[in-house]
Short mmCIF file of C-alpha atoms in Angstrom, two decimals:
data_model
loop_
_atom_site.label_atom_id
_atom_site.label_comp_id
_atom_site.label_asym_id
_atom_site.label_seq_id
_atom_site.Cartn_x
_atom_site.Cartn_y
_atom_site.Cartn_z
CA MET A 371 -0.16 -0.29 -0.05
CA ASN A 372 1.05 3.99 -0.63
CA GLY A 373 2.03 5.86 2.85
CA ASP A 374 -1.15 8.49 3.50
CA PRO A 375 -1.14 10.73 6.05
CA ARG A 376 -4.46 10.25 6.67
CA VAL A 377 -4.02 6.41 7.39
CA LEU A 378 -5.53 6.06 11.23
CA VAL A 379 -4.22 3.33 13.08
CA VAL A 380 -5.82 1.92 15.98
CA ALA A 381 -3.49 0.90 18.51
CA PRO A 382 -4.12 -1.92 21.12
CA TYR A 383 -6.39 -1.60 23.72
CA LEU A 384 -4.62 -2.24 27.55
CA GLY A 385 -7.78 -1.69 30.13
CA GLU A 386 -10.58 -3.63 31.27
CA PHE A 387 -12.86 -5.06 29.18
CA GLY A 388 -15.68 -3.14 30.46
CA TRP A 389 -13.65 0.09 29.12
CA GLU A 390 -13.03 -0.85 25.46
CA LEU A 391 -16.59 -2.14 25.13
CA MET A 392 -18.07 1.38 26.14
CA ASN A 393 -15.68 3.81 25.92
CA TRP A 394 -13.45 2.82 23.48
CA GLN A 395 -14.84 0.63 19.90
CA GLY A 396 -18.07 2.79 19.77
CA ARG A 397 -14.80 5.57 19.42
CA VAL A 398 -13.23 3.75 16.46
CA ARG A 399 -16.45 2.72 15.18
CA ARG A 400 -18.14 6.48 15.01
CA LEU A 401 -14.34 7.29 13.46
CA LEU A 402 -14.66 5.22 10.77
CA MET A 403 -17.96 6.40 9.88
CA ASP A 404 -16.81 10.04 10.32
CA GLN A 405 -14.93 8.99 7.36
CA THR A 406 -11.83 11.41 8.66
CA HIS A 407 -9.55 9.36 7.39
CA PRO A 408 -9.02 7.10 4.27
CA ARG A 409 -7.95 4.01 6.10
CA VAL A 410 -8.21 2.95 9.77
CA VAL A 411 -6.63 0.31 10.38
CA LEU A 412 -7.23 -1.84 13.83
CA CYS A 413 -4.46 -3.48 15.78
CA ALA A 414 -5.80 -5.64 18.41
CA SER A 415 -6.35 -9.15 19.76
CA PRO A 416 -7.41 -11.38 17.35
CA ASP A 417 -10.34 -12.40 19.71
CA ARG A 418 -11.39 -9.20 19.66
CA ARG A 419 -12.68 -9.29 15.78
CA PRO A 420 -16.20 -9.86 16.64
CA LEU A 421 -17.06 -7.03 17.98
CA TYR A 422 -15.85 -5.05 14.38
CA ALA A 423 -18.00 -7.79 12.58
CA ASN A 424 -19.94 -4.90 10.83
CA ALA A 425 -17.18 -2.69 9.51
CA ALA A 426 -15.66 -5.62 7.98
CA ALA A 427 -16.93 -4.85 4.88
CA ASP A 428 -16.06 -1.08 4.64
CA GLY A 429 -13.22 -1.14 2.03
CA ARG A 430 -11.43 1.50 4.58
CA PHE A 431 -11.18 -1.16 7.67
CA LEU A 432 -8.65 -3.02 8.39
CA PHE A 433 -8.22 -5.38 11.33
CA CYS A 434 -4.66 -6.42 12.05
CA PRO A 435 -4.43 -9.17 14.95
CA VAL A 436 -1.90 -8.02 17.11
CA HIS A 437 -0.05 -9.52 20.30
CA VAL A 438 1.13 -7.17 23.49
CA ASP A 439 2.67 -8.44 26.61
CA ALA A 440 0.97 -6.20 28.90
CA PRO A 441 2.71 -4.72 32.24
CA GLY A 442 0.40 -5.27 35.00
CA ILE A 443 -2.93 -5.08 35.55
CA ALA A 444 -5.86 -3.56 33.24
CA SER A 445 -7.73 -0.80 35.65
CA GLU A 446 -10.03 1.97 33.03
CA ASP A 447 -8.61 2.61 30.19
CA HIS A 448 -4.84 2.01 31.41
CA ARG A 449 -2.46 -0.45 33.92
CA ILE A 450 -1.99 -0.75 37.45
CA ASP A 451 1.27 -2.01 39.75
CA ALA A 452 0.26 -4.40 42.31
CA ARG A 453 0.13 -1.48 44.56
CA GLY A 454 -2.36 0.39 42.76
CA ASN A 455 0.00 2.94 40.87
CA ARG A 456 -0.71 3.74 36.94
CA HIS A 457 1.91 3.00 34.33
CA ASP A 458 3.49 5.41 32.89
CA PRO A 459 0.87 6.95 29.99
CA GLU A 460 3.86 7.51 27.56
CA ARG A 461 5.52 4.41 28.24
CA LEU A 462 2.39 2.27 27.50
CA ARG A 463 0.89 4.77 24.62
CA LEU A 464 4.91 3.70 22.93
CA LEU A 465 4.37 0.06 23.95
CA THR A 466 1.00 -0.13 21.70
CA CYS A 467 2.02 2.29 18.75
CA ASP A 468 5.15 -0.48 18.48
CA ALA A 469 2.90 -3.11 18.69
CA ALA A 470 1.13 -1.60 16.08
CA ARG A 471 4.26 -0.93 13.71
CA ARG A 472 5.35 -3.94 14.18
CA ALA A 473 1.68 -5.52 13.01
CA CYS A 474 0.78 -3.30 10.23
CA GLU A 475 4.63 -3.49 8.49
CA HIS A 476 3.99 -7.02 8.78
CA TYR A 477 1.23 -7.05 6.11
CA GLY A 478 2.52 -4.95 4.44
CA ILE A 479 0.91 -1.64 5.23
CA ASP A 480 3.40 1.78 4.78
CA LEU A 481 2.94 4.04 8.27
CA ALA A 482 5.59 7.21 7.04
CA HIS A 483 2.57 9.37 7.99
CA ALA A 484 0.47 7.72 9.43
CA GLU A 485 -1.61 8.85 12.84
CA PHE A 486 -1.85 6.53 15.72
CA LEU A 487 -4.82 6.60 18.07
CA THR A 488 -4.48 5.46 21.92
CA PRO A 489 -6.54 6.28 24.59
CA ASP A 490 -4.68 8.35 27.48
CA TYR A 491 -4.74 6.56 29.66
CA ARG A 492 -6.20 8.74 32.61
CA GLY A 493 -9.72 7.79 32.64
CA THR A 494 -11.29 10.02 30.19
CA LEU A 495 -15.10 9.29 29.63
CA TRP A 496 -16.78 9.41 25.70
CA PRO A 497 -20.42 9.90 26.00
CA THR A 498 -22.36 6.98 24.58
CA ASP A 499 -24.31 8.70 22.30
CA ARG A 500 -24.20 8.40 18.43
CA ALA A 501 -22.11 11.90 18.34
CA ASP A 502 -19.12 10.55 20.27
CA GLN A 503 -19.10 6.38 20.10
CA TRP A 504 -21.25 4.72 17.79
CA PHE A 505 -22.20 0.96 18.93
CA SER A 506 -22.93 -1.49 17.17
CA GLU A 507 -25.68 -4.37 18.08
CA LEU A 508 -23.74 -7.90 18.95
CA ARG A 509 -26.69 -9.79 19.58
CA GLN A 510 -27.03 -13.21 17.23
CA SER A 511 -30.25 -14.65 15.83
CA SER A 512 -30.76 -17.55 18.02
CA PRO A 513 -33.65 -19.79 19.52
CA LEU A 514 -33.53 -18.73 23.17
CA GLU A 515 -32.13 -22.41 24.58
CA THR A 516 -30.62 -21.03 28.29
CA ASP A 517 -32.55 -19.86 31.23
CA ILE A 518 -30.08 -17.92 33.26
CA LEU A 519 -26.32 -17.79 32.13
CA LEU A 520 -24.01 -17.04 34.70
CA VAL A 521 -21.02 -14.27 34.41
CA PRO A 522 -18.33 -14.90 37.61
CA ARG A 523 -16.35 -12.39 37.94
CA THR A 524 -12.61 -13.73 37.41
CA ARG A 525 -10.45 -10.33 37.63
CA LYS A 526 -7.04 -10.44 39.11
CA SER A 527 -8.00 -7.23 40.74
CA ALA A 528 -9.58 -6.44 44.11
CA THR A 529 -10.72 -10.38 44.45
CA GLU A 530 -11.92 -10.15 47.48
CA ARG A 531 -14.68 -9.32 45.32
CA ASN A 532 -14.93 -12.77 43.42
CA GLN A 533 -16.91 -15.51 44.52
CA PRO A 534 -15.22 -18.88 44.63
CA ALA A 535 -15.97 -21.57 42.10
CA SER A 536 -17.81 -23.67 44.89
CA TRP A 537 -20.36 -20.46 45.36
CA TRP A 538 -21.05 -20.87 41.39
CA GLU A 539 -22.15 -24.64 41.72
CA GLU A 540 -24.24 -24.45 44.38
CA LEU A 541 -25.97 -21.32 43.01
CA ALA A 542 -25.98 -23.38 39.57
CA ALA A 543 -26.89 -26.84 41.13
CA ARG A 544 -29.80 -24.29 43.26
CA LEU A 545 -31.21 -22.88 40.11
CA ILE A 546 -31.48 -26.37 38.30
CA ARG A 547 -33.39 -27.43 41.01
CA GLU A 548 -36.48 -24.77 40.18
CA GLY A 549 -36.79 -26.03 36.87
CA LEU A 550 -34.30 -23.48 34.64
CA SER A 551 -31.51 -24.44 31.89
CA VAL A 552 -28.21 -22.65 33.33
CA GLU A 553 -24.82 -22.40 31.68
CA VAL A 554 -21.88 -20.54 32.93
CA TYR A 555 -19.82 -17.90 30.54
CA MET A 556 -16.99 -19.28 28.89
CA ALA A 557 -14.31 -16.78 26.33
CA PRO A 558 -13.18 -17.15 24.02
CA LEU A 559 -15.50 -13.67 23.00
CA SER A 560 -17.08 -15.08 19.90
CA ASN A 561 -18.41 -17.33 22.20
CA ALA A 562 -19.33 -15.18 25.32
CA ILE A 563 -21.43 -13.06 22.61
CA ARG A 564 -23.47 -16.53 21.63
CA GLN A 565 -23.98 -18.07 24.48
CA LEU A 566 -25.57 -13.93 25.65
CA SER A 567 -27.42 -14.34 22.30
CA ARG A 568 -29.51 -17.44 23.63
CA ALA A 569 -29.67 -16.76 26.76
CA ARG A 570 -33.02 -15.37 29.04
CA LEU A 571 -31.08 -13.30 31.98
CA ALA A 572 -27.32 -12.99 32.00
CA ILE A 573 -26.29 -12.78 36.23
CA GLY A 574 -23.04 -11.77 37.91
CA ALA A 575 -21.18 -9.65 39.90
CA SER A 576 -20.08 -6.36 38.13
CA THR A 577 -18.21 -7.31 35.50
CA GLY A 578 -16.68 -6.71 32.13
CA GLY A 579 -19.27 -9.72 30.94
CA LEU A 580 -22.16 -7.97 32.26
CA HIS A 581 -21.12 -5.09 30.23
CA LEU A 582 -20.95 -7.12 26.78
CA ALA A 583 -24.62 -8.72 27.84
CA SER A 584 -25.90 -5.04 27.05
CA LEU A 585 -24.26 -5.39 23.47
CA CYS A 586 -25.68 -8.09 22.50
CA ARG A 587 -29.22 -7.73 24.43
CA CYS A 588 -29.53 -9.62 26.66
CA PRO A 589 -31.24 -8.86 30.37
CA HIS A 590 -28.76 -8.57 32.87
CA PHE A 591 -29.57 -8.81 36.84
CA VAL A 592 -25.85 -7.15 38.02
CA TRP A 593 -24.80 -7.07 42.08
CA GLY A 594 -21.90 -4.99 43.71
CA SER A 595 -20.58 -1.84 45.18
CA GLY A 596 -23.58 0.71 46.55
CA ALA A 597 -24.51 4.05 46.34
CA ASP A 598 -21.98 5.28 48.15
CA ASP A 599 -19.09 4.04 46.39
CA ARG A 600 -19.09 6.89 43.35
CA TRP A 601 -17.43 6.03 39.74
CA THR A 602 -14.85 8.20 38.18
CA ALA A 603 -15.01 12.22 38.79
CA LEU A 604 -18.12 12.14 37.66
CA LYS A 605 -19.45 10.92 40.63
CA PHE A 606 -21.59 8.11 39.57
CA SER A 607 -23.01 5.53 41.02
CA ASN A 608 -22.30 1.36 39.74
CA ARG A 609 -25.92 1.32 39.01
CA GLN A 610 -26.74 4.46 36.95
CA ARG A 611 -23.77 2.97 34.78
CA TYR A 612 -25.32 -0.12 34.20
CA GLU A 613 -29.12 0.75 33.65
CA THR A 614 -28.99 4.12 31.83
CA ILE A 615 -25.20 5.51 31.52
CA TRP A 616 -23.10 2.72 29.75
CA ASN A 617 -26.49 1.10 28.97
CA PRO A 618 -26.84 2.98 24.87
CA PHE A 619 -29.48 0.16 24.01
CA GLY A 620 -31.30 0.34 26.88
CA THR A 621 -31.06 -3.51 27.37
CA PRO A 622 -33.66 -4.52 30.51
CA CYS A 623 -30.99 -4.26 33.45
CA ARG A 624 -31.29 -4.49 37.36
CA TYR A 625 -28.64 -3.53 39.56
CA ASP A 626 -28.79 -4.60 43.19
CA GLU A 627 -26.61 -2.25 45.51
CA CYS A 628 -25.85 -5.50 48.07
CA GLY A 629 -21.95 -5.82 48.36
CA TRP A 630 -19.76 -8.43 46.46
CA GLN A 631 -20.64 -11.04 48.39
CA PRO A 632 -24.09 -11.67 48.58
CA THR A 633 -25.22 -15.04 50.18
CA VAL A 634 -26.13 -17.44 47.23
CA HIS A 635 -29.95 -17.94 48.99
CA TYR A 636 -30.57 -14.05 48.11
CA ILE A 637 -29.61 -14.37 44.85
CA LEU A 638 -31.13 -16.98 44.06
CA LYS A 639 -34.33 -14.85 45.33
CA LYS A 640 -33.28 -11.80 43.49
CA SER A 641 -32.43 -14.08 39.98
CA LEU A 642 -36.50 -15.31 39.85
CA GLY A 643 -37.36 -12.01 40.53
CA ALA A 644 -35.40 -10.60 37.82
CA LEU A 645 -36.44 -13.52 35.05
CA ALA A 646 -39.81 -13.47 35.84
CA GLU A 647 -39.69 -9.34 35.32
CA ILE A 648 -37.18 -8.62 31.94
CA GLY A 649 -35.96 -12.12 31.21
CA LEU A 650 -36.79 -12.73 27.71
CA PRO A 651 -39.83 -14.98 27.58
CA ARG A 652 -39.22 -18.85 26.96
CA GLY A 653 -39.54 -19.99 22.87
CA ARG A 654 -38.68 -16.17 21.30
CA ALA A 655 -36.07 -16.42 19.25
CA THR A 656 -36.38 -12.24 18.85
CA PRO A 657 -36.07 -9.85 21.54
CA ALA A 658 -40.09 -9.19 22.81
CA TRP A 659 -38.91 -5.88 25.36
CA SER A 660 -37.12 -3.54 22.11
CA TRP A 661 -39.57 -1.44 22.22
CA ASN A 662 -40.80 -1.54 25.86
CA PRO A 663 -41.30 2.24 26.32
CA LYS A 664 -40.43 1.69 30.28
CA TRP A 665 -36.44 0.81 28.99
CA ARG A 666 -37.20 4.03 26.19
CA ILE A 667 -38.32 6.51 28.99
CA LYS A 668 -35.87 5.27 31.36
CA ARG A 669 -32.81 5.81 28.43
CA ARG A 670 -34.07 8.77 27.45
CA ILE A 671 -33.82 10.90 31.09
CA ALA A 672 -30.42 9.30 31.31
CA ARG A 673 -30.38 11.07 27.98
CA LEU A 674 -31.05 14.67 29.41
CA LEU A 675 -29.17 14.59 32.80
CA ASP A 676 -26.31 13.84 30.93
CA ASP A 677 -24.06 17.19 31.55
CA ARG A 678 -20.98 15.51 30.02
CA ARG A 679 -21.02 18.76 27.70
CA GLY A 680 -21.41 21.59 30.86
CA ILE A 681 -24.98 23.17 28.94
CA LEU A 682 -27.63 21.74 31.29
CA PRO A 683 -28.77 24.14 33.89
CA TRP A 684 -29.50 22.48 36.58
CA PRO A 685 -27.19 21.61 39.36
CA TRP A 686 -25.42 18.35 40.21
CA THR A 687 -26.98 17.25 42.84
CA VAL A 688 -30.70 17.63 41.43
CA ARG A 689 -29.27 15.82 38.79
CA GLN A 690 -28.29 13.18 41.28
CA PHE A 691 -31.21 12.65 43.12
CA VAL A 692 -33.07 12.45 40.15
CA ARG A 693 -30.69 9.61 38.65
CA GLU A 694 -31.17 7.89 42.35
CA HIS A 695 -34.96 8.44 42.57
CA VAL A 696 -35.80 8.07 39.02
CA VAL A 697 -33.65 5.78 36.68
#
């Protein structure tokens, strides 16, 4: 290929999977649609290809598989060490750009004048509306075969938030005794998307696989930190994030602020309630709730209260009150 100063090379993403889903891949797709560059080369782990399947038909887009030996542990859009300290953003930028450059050269892409895109590695948030990010529905056409998909949190950071395998095994056994079919979320990404597409409800403690459920339009029941635990400098609660802010399709979601270590009995009871309330009906191959006005109203309220552009007249305390008691 001939070099072009307007070729955009997207470097590999090193942050959390949930952040990649809701604060990166939609941004990449938006830039592709804006046609600001005649060619977009995405360098990413091979298993990320399903996130961009719809872009593959665009002749300006090229997916370039790459592996990066990243330091530390993923945290938001960056990496942290064992003590929770951030790795130097410039070091991360150089690491990913070098990996992208080597991968592109392998595929014969001339990068003499290319522009490289990386996050700033400081937790900057992009709004999820279409002016900034464009999300593609990942749900596959599939009959509903699983009542509940278990999505265990297995992250290497804050491991005290993870439940042991025995906890999940007991929950699965009790759900089965209720007459329900149960699966456990499993990599790779292509398999997880298939599982979410055929599940009536996904459940688990807050983790990236449940943000994936949102993009697969799979209803989900999530538990984790309470309202006093605020997320990012914008002071969102985790419930707000799951139910509205990082829910671009308005997928039905119930977030329970019960903490990270609820009992199996509690989650069993709440999961059965969520399945009855928002779970997809058995035998349906298409979402029965996609036009449910309740969820569209919730999403609209969330948008009206979003002040990331600094143009809304009411103070944050008012918006916060409405978020907590209405949405």
